Amino acid sequence: MLELRGIHKYYNPGTINEMCLFQDFNLTIDKGEFVSVVGSNGSGKTSMLNIICGSIPVEAGHILIDGKDITKEKEFKRNRKIGRVYQNPAMGTCPSMTILENMSLADNKGKIYGLSRGTNKARIDYYRENLAQLGLGLEDKLDVKVGSLSGGQRQAMALLMSTMTPIEFLILDEHTAALDPKTADLIMELTDKVVKEKQLTTIMVTHNLRYAVEYGNRLIMMHQGECVIDKKGKEKEEVSTDEILKVFNEISIECGN
Amino acid sequence: MNFAISIVEQGLIYGILTLGIYITYKILDFPDLTVDGSFPLGAAVTALLITKGVNPYLALPITFLIGALAGICTGLIHVKCKVRDLLSGIIMMTALWTINLRIAGTSNVPLFSQQTIFKNDFIDGIFPESLSKFKTLIVILILALISKFLLDLFLATKSGYLLRAVGDNDTLVTSLAKDSGNVKIIGLAIANGLVAFAGGIFCQEERVFEISSGTGAMVIGLASVIIGTSIFKNISILKTTTAVLIGSIIYKACVAIALRSFEPQDMKLITAVLFLIILVISMERKKKVKTNAGA
């Protein structure tokens, strides 16, 4: 279970550009939930993910995982339990290393990166199987540098790499936004498959309302640092894209967009 | 013949330095100016140890460790104090000037009568008279190859993978639940260890410690890395570490040939012009201009 309690977040504090994003923001995400988060630009979606992962500090409030306060814990330590896929496909892989080396790196997460051989030869077949699941033909390109792959291929690898080792939370930060519609659909299906298989608690930020409605079992719409829609269970199943879009338009008019 | 031997000797000594700069510049993407201080640091430590009567072979690993220490300091300044990479190196380079003088005692320490790794009873014993001309070259070649192979081995370990990942994409290292700062510090330690190691060998070969021997070491190393990686970039069988070693020899040859028609005081100008020419010719520069234009 993940809890955000009384979060306060300011940008540029103490300057003329001070901007308050979160004022007493609360959110509880239960184990096994797949939360889709939508909202306009600047509504605090990505900031919320960054706060959960520890990429940015908070002015006040607490972040708890299973009741344990992790507010002060550094980003890299929190990442032991968290897998994250970014909007930019380049963020989740190492371009100058080969597919095999990237897989080996990801496979060792949570263990010591010592002086033993970087690639465990006994695991290569396992990596191949995993890559074959993607259906992109990457299993035959183990020695190709990731930098020469397309955005969609890299994003598929990033998804695979971030969920390879046992994690509890999967954070998806607009992970289909930089891809063409067909590849985006493919990645989205893969995501759903991985989440169901590994029973991960997932938070997905997306601008694609269709994905938000179709996937996941909870939907949140954020606006100016608050949740304006929060539907789960049966309510979520009945929600339609039009309904979400209506609320979205109202908010946008209010903002003058 | 002697001319060629001396070029290869110098090229290989600076080749070890180039291996260090390859780590910082190519792998970590860190413009590390500490090098200008850690090269003479290795020389100063060697001069001190040898004049105190320490075995010259034992001096070699010690110079590596002291150099690694300097690299760790640069890393700590950059990672923990959040000083920009270039400035961290400049701070350490400046500090090391005094430290080197303190270690060596004066700005110039000759080592004429002492035994070195190139000239001692053991070496004189195993090399027959006919090979005496190549004695220094062979010792340097062995040391350079050992450095290269150990670095290759390290880069193929899990820790080495992480080092390669951090310069490429430090977000990924953080995602792997590792502190990217620590990985950078390890990289800087190994790089400066190699540089100081080269400085120590240079001091033993020249039989003198010179405080200003490190001035421009960074430029020499950078030029060698760029030559090596751009000439051999299409030959995938050749490891990059081998390529930069050869790059260093090519660079030294260029300088030596240029110096034949100029005075010794023109050295730095030749170095600068040569470096500029190499940058312009190699693709490296074109890539940089493109990214700048895009930003």
Coordinates of C-alpha atoms in Angstrom, one line a residue:
Chain A
M1 CA 0.0 0.0 0.0
L2 CA 1.2 3.4 -0.9
E3 CA 0.1 6.5 0.9
L4 CA 0.7 10.2 0.3
R5 CA -0.2 12.2 3.4
G6 CA -0.6 15.9 3.6
I7 CA 1.9 16.6 0.8
H8 CA 2.9 20.3 0.3
K9 CA 4.9 21.1 -2.7
Y10 CA 6.1 24.5 -3.9
Y11 CA 8.1 25.4 -6.9
N12 CA 10.7 28.2 -6.6
P13 CA 10.0 28.8 -3.0
G14 CA 10.9 32.3 -1.7
T15 CA 11.0 33.9 -5.1
I16 CA 8.6 36.0 -7.0
N17 CA 7.8 33.0 -9.2
E18 CA 6.7 30.9 -6.2
M19 CA 4.1 28.5 -7.2
C20 CA 2.1 26.2 -5.0
L21 CA 1.3 22.9 -6.6
F22 CA 0.2 20.6 -3.8
Q23 CA -1.5 21.9 -0.7
D24 CA -2.4 19.1 1.7
F25 CA -2.6 16.5 -1.0
N26 CA -3.7 13.0 0.1
L27 CA -3.8 9.8 -1.9
T28 CA -3.9 6.1 -0.9
I29 CA -3.2 3.4 -3.4
D30 CA -4.0 -0.1 -2.3
K31 CA -2.0 -3.2 -3.2
G32 CA -2.8 -4.5 -6.7
E33 CA -4.5 -1.4 -7.9
F34 CA -3.8 -0.2 -11.4
V35 CA -4.4 3.5 -11.3
S36 CA -4.7 5.6 -14.5
V37 CA -4.0 9.3 -13.9
V38 CA -5.2 11.9 -16.4
G39 CA -5.2 15.7 -16.3
S40 CA -4.1 18.8 -18.1
N41 CA -0.5 20.0 -18.3
G42 CA 0.8 21.4 -15.0
S43 CA -1.9 19.6 -13.0
G44 CA 0.7 17.8 -11.0
K45 CA 0.7 14.3 -12.4
T46 CA 4.4 14.0 -13.1
S47 CA 5.2 15.9 -10.0
M48 CA 3.2 13.3 -8.0
L49 CA 5.2 10.5 -9.6
N50 CA 8.5 12.3 -8.9
I51 CA 7.4 12.8 -5.3
I52 CA 6.6 9.1 -4.9
C53 CA 10.0 8.1 -6.5
G54 CA 11.9 10.7 -4.5
S55 CA 13.2 12.5 -7.6
I56 CA 12.0 15.8 -6.1
P57 CA 11.7 16.8 -2.4
V58 CA 8.5 17.9 -0.7
E59 CA 8.1 20.9 1.7
A60 CA 5.8 19.0 4.0
G61 CA 3.9 15.7 4.3
H62 CA 4.8 12.0 4.3
I63 CA 5.1 9.2 1.8
L64 CA 4.5 5.8 3.2
I65 CA 4.9 2.3 1.7
D66 CA 3.1 -0.4 3.7
G67 CA 3.0 2.0 6.7
K68 CA 6.7 2.7 6.6
D69 CA 7.7 6.4 6.2
I70 CA 10.1 6.7 3.2
T71 CA 9.9 10.5 2.9
K72 CA 13.6 10.9 3.8
E73 CA 14.8 7.9 1.8
K74 CA 16.9 8.7 -1.2
E75 CA 15.7 8.1 -4.7
F76 CA 18.0 5.2 -5.5
K77 CA 17.0 3.3 -2.3
R78 CA 13.3 3.7 -3.0
N79 CA 13.9 2.3 -6.5
R80 CA 14.6 -1.2 -5.0
K81 CA 10.8 -1.7 -4.8
I82 CA 9.9 0.6 -7.7
G83 CA 10.2 0.1 -11.5
R84 CA 9.7 3.2 -13.6
V85 CA 9.2 3.8 -17.3
Y86 CA 9.6 7.3 -18.6
Q87 CA 8.0 9.2 -21.5
N88 CA 11.3 9.4 -23.3
P89 CA 12.3 5.9 -24.5
A90 CA 16.0 6.8 -24.1
M91 CA 15.6 7.1 -20.4
G92 CA 15.1 3.4 -19.6
T93 CA 18.0 1.9 -21.5
C94 CA 21.7 2.5 -22.2
P95 CA 22.2 3.4 -25.8
S96 CA 25.9 2.6 -26.1
M97 CA 25.5 -0.9 -24.6
T98 CA 24.1 -3.9 -26.4
I99 CA 20.7 -5.4 -25.8
L100 CA 22.4 -8.3 -23.9
E101 CA 24.3 -6.0 -21.7
N102 CA 21.3 -3.9 -20.9
M103 CA 19.3 -7.0 -20.0
S104 CA 22.2 -8.2 -17.8
L105 CA 22.3 -4.9 -16.0
A106 CA 18.5 -4.9 -15.3
D107 CA 18.6 -8.6 -14.2
N108 CA 21.0 -7.7 -11.4
K109 CA 18.9 -5.0 -9.9
G110 CA 18.8 -5.4 -6.1
K111 CA 22.0 -7.4 -6.0
I112 CA 25.6 -6.3 -5.7
Y113 CA 27.3 -5.0 -8.8
G114 CA 30.7 -6.5 -8.0
L115 CA 33.6 -7.9 -9.9
S116 CA 31.9 -11.0 -11.3
R117 CA 31.2 -11.4 -15.0
G118 CA 28.8 -8.8 -16.3
T119 CA 26.8 -11.2 -18.3
N120 CA 25.7 -14.5 -16.9
K121 CA 25.9 -16.9 -19.9
A122 CA 23.4 -19.2 -18.2
R123 CA 20.7 -16.5 -18.3
I124 CA 21.0 -15.7 -22.0
D125 CA 18.3 -18.1 -23.0
Y126 CA 16.0 -16.6 -20.4
Y127 CA 16.6 -13.1 -21.8
R128 CA 15.9 -14.5 -25.3
E129 CA 12.6 -15.9 -24.2
N130 CA 11.7 -12.6 -22.5
L131 CA 12.6 -10.6 -25.6
A132 CA 10.7 -13.0 -27.8
Q133 CA 7.5 -12.3 -25.9
L134 CA 7.7 -8.7 -27.2
G135 CA 7.3 -10.0 -30.7
L136 CA 9.7 -7.4 -32.1
G137 CA 12.4 -9.7 -33.2
L138 CA 14.8 -8.3 -30.6
E139 CA 15.8 -11.9 -29.4
D140 CA 18.0 -12.2 -32.6
K141 CA 19.8 -8.9 -32.0
L142 CA 21.4 -9.5 -28.7
D143 CA 24.6 -7.9 -29.7
V144 CA 23.1 -4.9 -31.3
K145 CA 23.6 -1.6 -29.5
V146 CA 20.3 -0.3 -28.0
G147 CA 21.0 3.2 -29.5
S148 CA 20.3 1.9 -33.0
L149 CA 16.8 0.6 -32.0
S150 CA 13.6 2.6 -32.7
G151 CA 11.8 4.4 -29.9
G152 CA 9.1 1.7 -29.7
Q153 CA 11.6 -1.1 -29.4
R154 CA 13.5 0.8 -26.8
Q155 CA 10.4 1.5 -24.8
A156 CA 9.4 -2.2 -25.0
M157 CA 12.9 -3.0 -23.6
A158 CA 12.6 -0.3 -20.9
L159 CA 9.3 -1.9 -19.8
L160 CA 10.8 -5.3 -19.8
M161 CA 13.9 -4.2 -17.9
S162 CA 12.0 -2.3 -15.3
T163 CA 9.8 -5.3 -14.5
M164 CA 12.4 -8.0 -14.7
T165 CA 13.3 -8.3 -11.1
P166 CA 10.7 -8.5 -8.3
I167 CA 9.3 -5.1 -7.6
E168 CA 6.1 -3.9 -5.9
F169 CA 5.3 -0.7 -7.8
L170 CA 5.4 0.1 -11.4
I171 CA 5.4 3.8 -12.3
L172 CA 4.5 4.7 -15.9
D173 CA 5.1 8.3 -16.8
E174 CA 3.3 8.9 -20.1
H175 CA 5.2 5.9 -21.4
T176 CA 3.3 5.7 -24.7
A177 CA 3.3 9.4 -25.4
A178 CA 6.3 9.5 -27.7
L179 CA 5.3 6.5 -29.8
D180 CA 3.2 6.2 -32.9
P181 CA -0.4 5.0 -32.3
K182 CA 0.2 1.4 -33.4
T183 CA 3.3 1.0 -31.3
A184 CA 1.6 2.7 -28.4
D185 CA -1.2 0.1 -28.5
L186 CA 1.4 -2.6 -28.5
I187 CA 3.3 -1.2 -25.5
M188 CA 0.0 -0.7 -23.7
E189 CA -1.1 -4.3 -24.2
L190 CA 2.3 -5.4 -23.1
T191 CA 2.1 -3.3 -20.0
D192 CA -1.3 -4.7 -19.1
K193 CA 0.0 -8.2 -19.6
V194 CA 3.1 -7.6 -17.4
V195 CA 1.0 -5.9 -14.7
K196 CA -1.5 -8.8 -14.5
E197 CA 1.2 -11.5 -14.6
K198 CA 3.3 -10.0 -11.9
Q199 CA 0.4 -8.5 -10.0
L200 CA 2.1 -5.1 -9.7
T201 CA 0.6 -2.1 -8.1
T202 CA 0.7 0.4 -10.9
I203 CA 0.3 4.1 -11.4
M204 CA 0.1 5.2 -15.0
V205 CA 0.0 8.8 -16.1
T206 CA -1.4 9.2 -19.6
H207 CA -2.8 11.8 -21.9
N208 CA -4.6 9.1 -23.8
L209 CA -8.1 9.1 -22.3
R210 CA -9.0 5.8 -24.1
Y211 CA -6.1 4.0 -22.4
A212 CA -7.1 5.5 -19.1
V213 CA -10.7 4.2 -19.5
E214 CA -9.8 0.9 -21.0
Y215 CA -7.0 -0.2 -18.7
G216 CA -6.6 -0.3 -15.0
N217 CA -9.1 -0.6 -12.2
R218 CA -9.0 3.0 -10.9
L219 CA -9.1 6.4 -12.6
I220 CA -8.0 9.7 -11.2
M221 CA -8.2 13.1 -12.9
M222 CA -6.0 15.7 -11.5
H223 CA -6.4 19.5 -11.7
Q224 CA -4.3 22.1 -10.0
G225 CA -2.8 19.7 -7.5
E226 CA -6.1 18.0 -6.6
C227 CA -8.0 14.9 -7.6
V228 CA -11.2 16.1 -9.3
I229 CA -12.3 12.6 -10.3
D230 CA -11.5 9.4 -8.4
K231 CA -13.3 6.3 -9.6
K232 CA -12.6 2.7 -8.7
G233 CA -14.2 -0.7 -8.9
K234 CA -17.6 -0.8 -10.5
E235 CA -17.7 3.0 -11.0
K236 CA -14.5 2.8 -13.0
E237 CA -15.8 0.0 -15.2
E238 CA -18.9 2.1 -16.1
V239 CA -17.0 5.3 -16.9
S240 CA -16.9 6.3 -20.5
T241 CA -14.4 8.4 -22.5
D242 CA -17.0 11.0 -23.2
E243 CA -17.8 11.5 -19.6
I244 CA -14.1 12.1 -18.8
L245 CA -13.7 14.3 -21.8
K246 CA -16.6 16.5 -20.6
V247 CA -15.0 17.1 -17.2
F248 CA -11.7 17.7 -18.9
N249 CA -13.2 20.4 -21.2
E250 CA -14.8 22.1 -18.2
I251 CA -11.5 22.3 -16.5
S252 CA -9.7 23.5 -19.6
I253 CA -12.2 26.3 -20.2
E254 CA -11.8 27.4 -16.6
C255 CA -8.0 27.6 -17.2
G256 CA -8.6 29.6 -20.4
N257 CA -7.1 27.0 -22.6
Chain B
M1 CA 65.5 3.7 -35.4
N2 CA 66.1 5.3 -32.0
F3 CA 63.7 8.0 -33.1
A4 CA 60.9 5.4 -33.7
I5 CA 61.7 3.5 -30.5
S6 CA 61.5 6.7 -28.4
I7 CA 58.1 7.6 -30.0
V8 CA 56.6 4.2 -29.2
E9 CA 58.0 4.4 -25.7
Q10 CA 56.5 7.8 -25.1
G11 CA 53.3 6.8 -26.9
L12 CA 52.8 3.8 -24.6
I13 CA 53.5 5.7 -21.4
Y14 CA 51.0 8.4 -22.4
G15 CA 48.8 5.5 -23.6
I16 CA 48.2 4.5 -20.0
L17 CA 47.2 8.1 -19.3
T18 CA 45.0 7.9 -22.3
L19 CA 43.2 4.8 -20.9
G20 CA 42.4 6.9 -17.8
I21 CA 41.1 9.8 -19.9
Y22 CA 39.1 7.3 -22.0
I23 CA 37.2 6.4 -18.8
T24 CA 36.4 10.0 -17.9
Y25 CA 35.9 11.5 -21.3
K26 CA 34.3 8.7 -23.2
I27 CA 32.6 6.5 -20.6
L28 CA 31.7 9.0 -17.8
D29 CA 31.4 12.0 -20.1
F30 CA 33.2 14.0 -17.4
P31 CA 35.8 16.6 -18.5
D32 CA 38.3 15.7 -15.8
L33 CA 41.1 18.3 -15.4
T34 CA 42.4 16.5 -12.3
V35 CA 44.6 14.7 -14.8
D36 CA 47.0 17.7 -15.1
G37 CA 47.7 17.3 -11.4
S38 CA 47.5 13.5 -11.0
F39 CA 50.0 12.8 -13.7
P40 CA 52.8 14.7 -11.8
L41 CA 51.3 13.3 -8.5
G42 CA 52.3 9.9 -9.7
A43 CA 55.8 11.2 -10.6
A44 CA 56.2 13.0 -7.2
V45 CA 55.2 9.9 -5.3
T46 CA 57.6 7.8 -7.3
A47 CA 60.5 10.2 -6.9
L48 CA 59.9 10.3 -3.1
L49 CA 59.7 6.5 -2.8
I50 CA 62.7 5.8 -5.0
T51 CA 64.9 8.3 -3.2
K52 CA 63.8 6.7 0.1
G53 CA 65.1 3.4 -1.3
V54 CA 61.7 1.7 -1.9
N55 CA 61.7 -1.0 -4.6
P56 CA 60.8 0.8 -7.9
Y57 CA 58.3 -2.0 -8.8
L58 CA 56.6 -1.6 -5.5
A59 CA 56.3 2.1 -6.3
L60 CA 54.0 1.4 -9.3
P61 CA 50.9 0.1 -7.4
I62 CA 51.4 2.8 -4.8
T63 CA 51.2 5.5 -7.4
F64 CA 48.0 3.9 -8.7
L65 CA 46.5 4.0 -5.3
I66 CA 47.5 7.6 -4.6
G67 CA 46.2 8.7 -7.9
A68 CA 42.9 6.9 -7.2
L69 CA 42.7 8.9 -4.0
A70 CA 43.0 12.2 -6.0
G71 CA 40.2 10.9 -8.3
I72 CA 38.0 10.1 -5.3
C73 CA 38.6 13.7 -4.0
T74 CA 37.5 15.1 -7.4
G75 CA 34.5 12.8 -7.3
L76 CA 33.5 13.8 -3.8
I77 CA 33.8 17.5 -4.7
H78 CA 31.5 16.9 -7.7
V79 CA 29.0 14.5 -6.2
K80 CA 28.7 15.5 -2.5
C81 CA 29.4 19.3 -2.8
K82 CA 27.6 19.5 -6.1
V83 CA 30.3 21.5 -7.8
R84 CA 30.2 21.3 -11.6
D85 CA 32.4 18.6 -13.2
L86 CA 34.9 21.0 -14.9
L87 CA 35.3 23.1 -11.8
S88 CA 35.8 20.1 -9.5
G89 CA 38.7 19.0 -11.7
I90 CA 40.2 22.5 -11.8
I91 CA 40.0 22.8 -8.0
M92 CA 41.8 19.4 -7.5
M93 CA 44.4 20.3 -10.2
T94 CA 45.2 23.5 -8.5
A95 CA 45.4 21.8 -5.1
L96 CA 47.6 19.0 -6.4
W97 CA 50.3 21.5 -7.6
T98 CA 51.1 22.3 -4.0
I99 CA 50.6 18.7 -2.8
N100 CA 53.1 17.5 -5.5
L101 CA 55.7 20.1 -4.4
R102 CA 55.2 19.0 -0.8
I103 CA 55.6 15.3 -1.6
A104 CA 58.7 15.8 -3.8
G105 CA 60.2 18.5 -1.7
T106 CA 61.3 20.6 -4.7
S107 CA 60.1 21.3 -8.2
N108 CA 62.8 19.1 -9.7
V109 CA 64.1 15.8 -8.3
P110 CA 66.7 14.0 -10.4
L111 CA 66.9 10.2 -10.0
F112 CA 70.3 9.6 -11.7
S113 CA 72.0 7.1 -9.4
Q114 CA 68.9 5.2 -8.2
Q115 CA 67.6 1.9 -9.6
T116 CA 64.4 2.2 -11.6
I117 CA 62.0 -0.4 -13.2
F118 CA 64.0 0.1 -16.4
K119 CA 67.5 -0.1 -15.0
N120 CA 68.3 -2.5 -12.2
D121 CA 70.3 -5.6 -11.7
F122 CA 67.3 -7.9 -12.5
I123 CA 66.5 -6.3 -15.8
D124 CA 70.1 -5.9 -16.8
G125 CA 70.6 -9.6 -16.0
I126 CA 67.7 -11.1 -18.1
F127 CA 68.2 -8.9 -21.3
P128 CA 71.0 -10.0 -23.5
E129 CA 73.3 -7.3 -24.8
S130 CA 71.7 -7.4 -28.3
L131 CA 68.3 -6.4 -26.9
S132 CA 69.5 -3.6 -24.6
K133 CA 68.2 -1.0 -27.0
F134 CA 64.6 -2.4 -26.6
K135 CA 64.8 -2.9 -22.8
T136 CA 62.8 0.2 -21.9
L137 CA 60.3 -0.3 -24.7
I138 CA 59.6 -3.9 -23.6
V139 CA 59.1 -3.0 -20.0
I140 CA 56.7 -0.2 -21.0
L141 CA 54.9 -2.4 -23.5
I142 CA 54.3 -5.0 -20.7
L143 CA 53.0 -2.4 -18.3
A144 CA 50.7 -0.8 -20.9
L145 CA 49.3 -4.2 -21.9
I146 CA 48.7 -5.2 -18.3
S147 CA 46.8 -1.9 -17.8
K148 CA 44.8 -2.4 -20.9
F149 CA 43.8 -6.0 -20.1
L150 CA 42.9 -5.3 -16.5
L151 CA 40.8 -2.4 -17.7
D152 CA 39.1 -4.6 -20.3
L153 CA 38.4 -7.2 -17.6
F154 CA 37.0 -4.6 -15.3
L155 CA 34.7 -3.1 -18.0
A156 CA 33.2 -6.6 -18.5
T157 CA 32.3 -7.1 -14.9
K158 CA 29.0 -6.1 -13.3
S159 CA 30.6 -3.1 -11.7
G160 CA 32.1 -2.2 -15.1
Y161 CA 28.7 -2.4 -16.7
L162 CA 27.4 0.0 -14.2
L163 CA 30.2 2.4 -14.9
R164 CA 29.5 2.3 -18.6
A165 CA 25.8 2.9 -17.8
V166 CA 26.3 5.9 -15.6
G167 CA 27.9 8.1 -18.3
D168 CA 25.3 7.0 -20.8
N169 CA 22.2 7.4 -18.7
D170 CA 22.5 8.0 -15.0
T171 CA 18.7 7.8 -14.6
L172 CA 18.9 4.1 -15.4
V173 CA 21.6 3.6 -12.7
T174 CA 19.3 5.3 -10.2
S175 CA 16.4 3.0 -11.5
L176 CA 18.6 0.0 -10.8
A177 CA 18.7 1.2 -7.1
K178 CA 22.3 2.2 -7.2
D179 CA 23.7 5.6 -6.2
S180 CA 25.0 7.0 -9.5
G181 CA 27.3 9.4 -7.6
N182 CA 29.2 6.5 -6.1
V183 CA 29.7 4.9 -9.5
K184 CA 31.1 8.2 -10.8
I185 CA 33.5 8.4 -7.9
I186 CA 34.7 4.8 -8.7
G187 CA 35.2 5.8 -12.3
L188 CA 37.2 8.9 -11.4
A189 CA 39.3 6.9 -9.0
I190 CA 40.3 4.3 -11.6
A191 CA 40.9 6.9 -14.2
N192 CA 43.2 9.0 -12.0
G193 CA 44.8 5.9 -10.7
L194 CA 45.8 5.0 -14.3
V195 CA 47.0 8.6 -14.9
A196 CA 49.2 8.6 -11.8
F197 CA 50.5 5.2 -12.7
A198 CA 51.6 6.6 -16.1
G199 CA 53.1 9.6 -14.3
G200 CA 55.1 7.3 -12.2
I201 CA 56.4 5.3 -15.2
F202 CA 57.2 8.6 -17.0
C203 CA 59.2 9.8 -14.0
Q204 CA 61.2 6.5 -13.9
E205 CA 61.9 6.6 -17.6
E206 CA 63.0 10.2 -17.7
R207 CA 64.9 9.7 -14.4
V208 CA 63.6 13.0 -13.1
F209 CA 60.5 14.5 -11.4
E210 CA 59.4 17.8 -12.9
I211 CA 56.5 19.7 -11.4
S212 CA 55.3 21.0 -14.7
S213 CA 55.3 17.6 -16.4
G214 CA 51.5 17.4 -16.1
T215 CA 50.8 20.7 -17.8
G216 CA 48.8 19.8 -20.9
A217 CA 48.5 16.1 -20.0
M218 CA 44.7 16.4 -20.4
V219 CA 45.1 17.8 -23.9
I220 CA 47.5 15.0 -24.9
G221 CA 45.2 12.3 -23.5
L222 CA 42.1 13.8 -25.1
A223 CA 43.7 14.1 -28.5
S224 CA 44.9 10.5 -28.3
V225 CA 41.4 9.3 -27.3
I226 CA 39.9 11.1 -30.2
I227 CA 42.5 9.9 -32.7
G228 CA 42.2 6.4 -31.5
T229 CA 38.4 6.2 -31.4
S230 CA 37.8 8.0 -34.7
I231 CA 40.4 6.1 -36.8
F232 CA 39.4 2.7 -35.6
K233 CA 35.7 3.3 -35.0
N234 CA 34.7 1.1 -38.0
I235 CA 36.9 -1.8 -37.0
S236 CA 34.7 -3.5 -34.4
I237 CA 37.2 -6.4 -33.6
L238 CA 39.6 -3.9 -32.2
K239 CA 38.7 -3.0 -28.6
T240 CA 38.4 0.7 -27.8
T241 CA 41.2 0.4 -25.2
T242 CA 43.6 -0.9 -27.9
A243 CA 42.4 1.9 -30.2
V244 CA 43.2 4.6 -27.7
L245 CA 46.7 3.1 -27.0
I246 CA 47.5 3.2 -30.7
G247 CA 46.0 6.7 -30.9
S248 CA 48.4 7.8 -28.3
I249 CA 51.4 6.4 -30.3
I250 CA 50.1 8.1 -33.4
Y251 CA 49.7 11.4 -31.6
K252 CA 53.2 11.2 -30.2
A253 CA 54.6 10.5 -33.6
C254 CA 52.8 13.5 -35.1
V255 CA 54.3 15.8 -32.4
A256 CA 57.7 14.3 -32.8
I257 CA 57.7 14.7 -36.5
A258 CA 56.4 18.3 -36.2
L259 CA 59.1 19.1 -33.7
R260 CA 61.8 18.1 -36.1
S261 CA 61.2 21.3 -38.1
F262 CA 60.5 23.6 -35.1
E263 CA 62.2 24.7 -31.9
P264 CA 61.4 22.9 -28.6
Q265 CA 59.7 26.0 -27.3
D266 CA 57.1 25.7 -30.0
M267 CA 55.9 22.4 -28.4
K268 CA 52.8 23.7 -26.8
L269 CA 51.7 25.6 -29.9
I270 CA 52.2 22.5 -32.0
T271 CA 50.2 20.5 -29.4
A272 CA 47.4 23.0 -29.6
V273 CA 47.3 23.3 -33.4
L274 CA 47.5 19.5 -33.7
F275 CA 44.6 19.1 -31.2
L276 CA 42.5 21.6 -33.2
I277 CA 43.2 19.8 -36.5
I278 CA 42.3 16.4 -34.9
L279 CA 39.1 17.8 -33.6
V280 CA 38.1 19.3 -36.9
I281 CA 38.9 16.2 -38.9
S282 CA 37.2 13.7 -36.6
M283 CA 33.4 13.2 -36.6
E284 CA 33.4 14.0 -32.9
R285 CA 33.3 17.7 -33.6
K286 CA 30.5 17.5 -36.2
K287 CA 28.4 15.6 -33.7
K288 CA 29.0 18.2 -31.0
V289 CA 28.0 21.1 -33.3
K290 CA 24.8 19.3 -34.2
T291 CA 23.7 18.8 -30.6
N292 CA 24.6 22.4 -29.8
A293 CA 22.5 23.6 -32.7
G294 CA 19.6 21.5 -31.7
A295 CA 19.6 22.7 -28.1

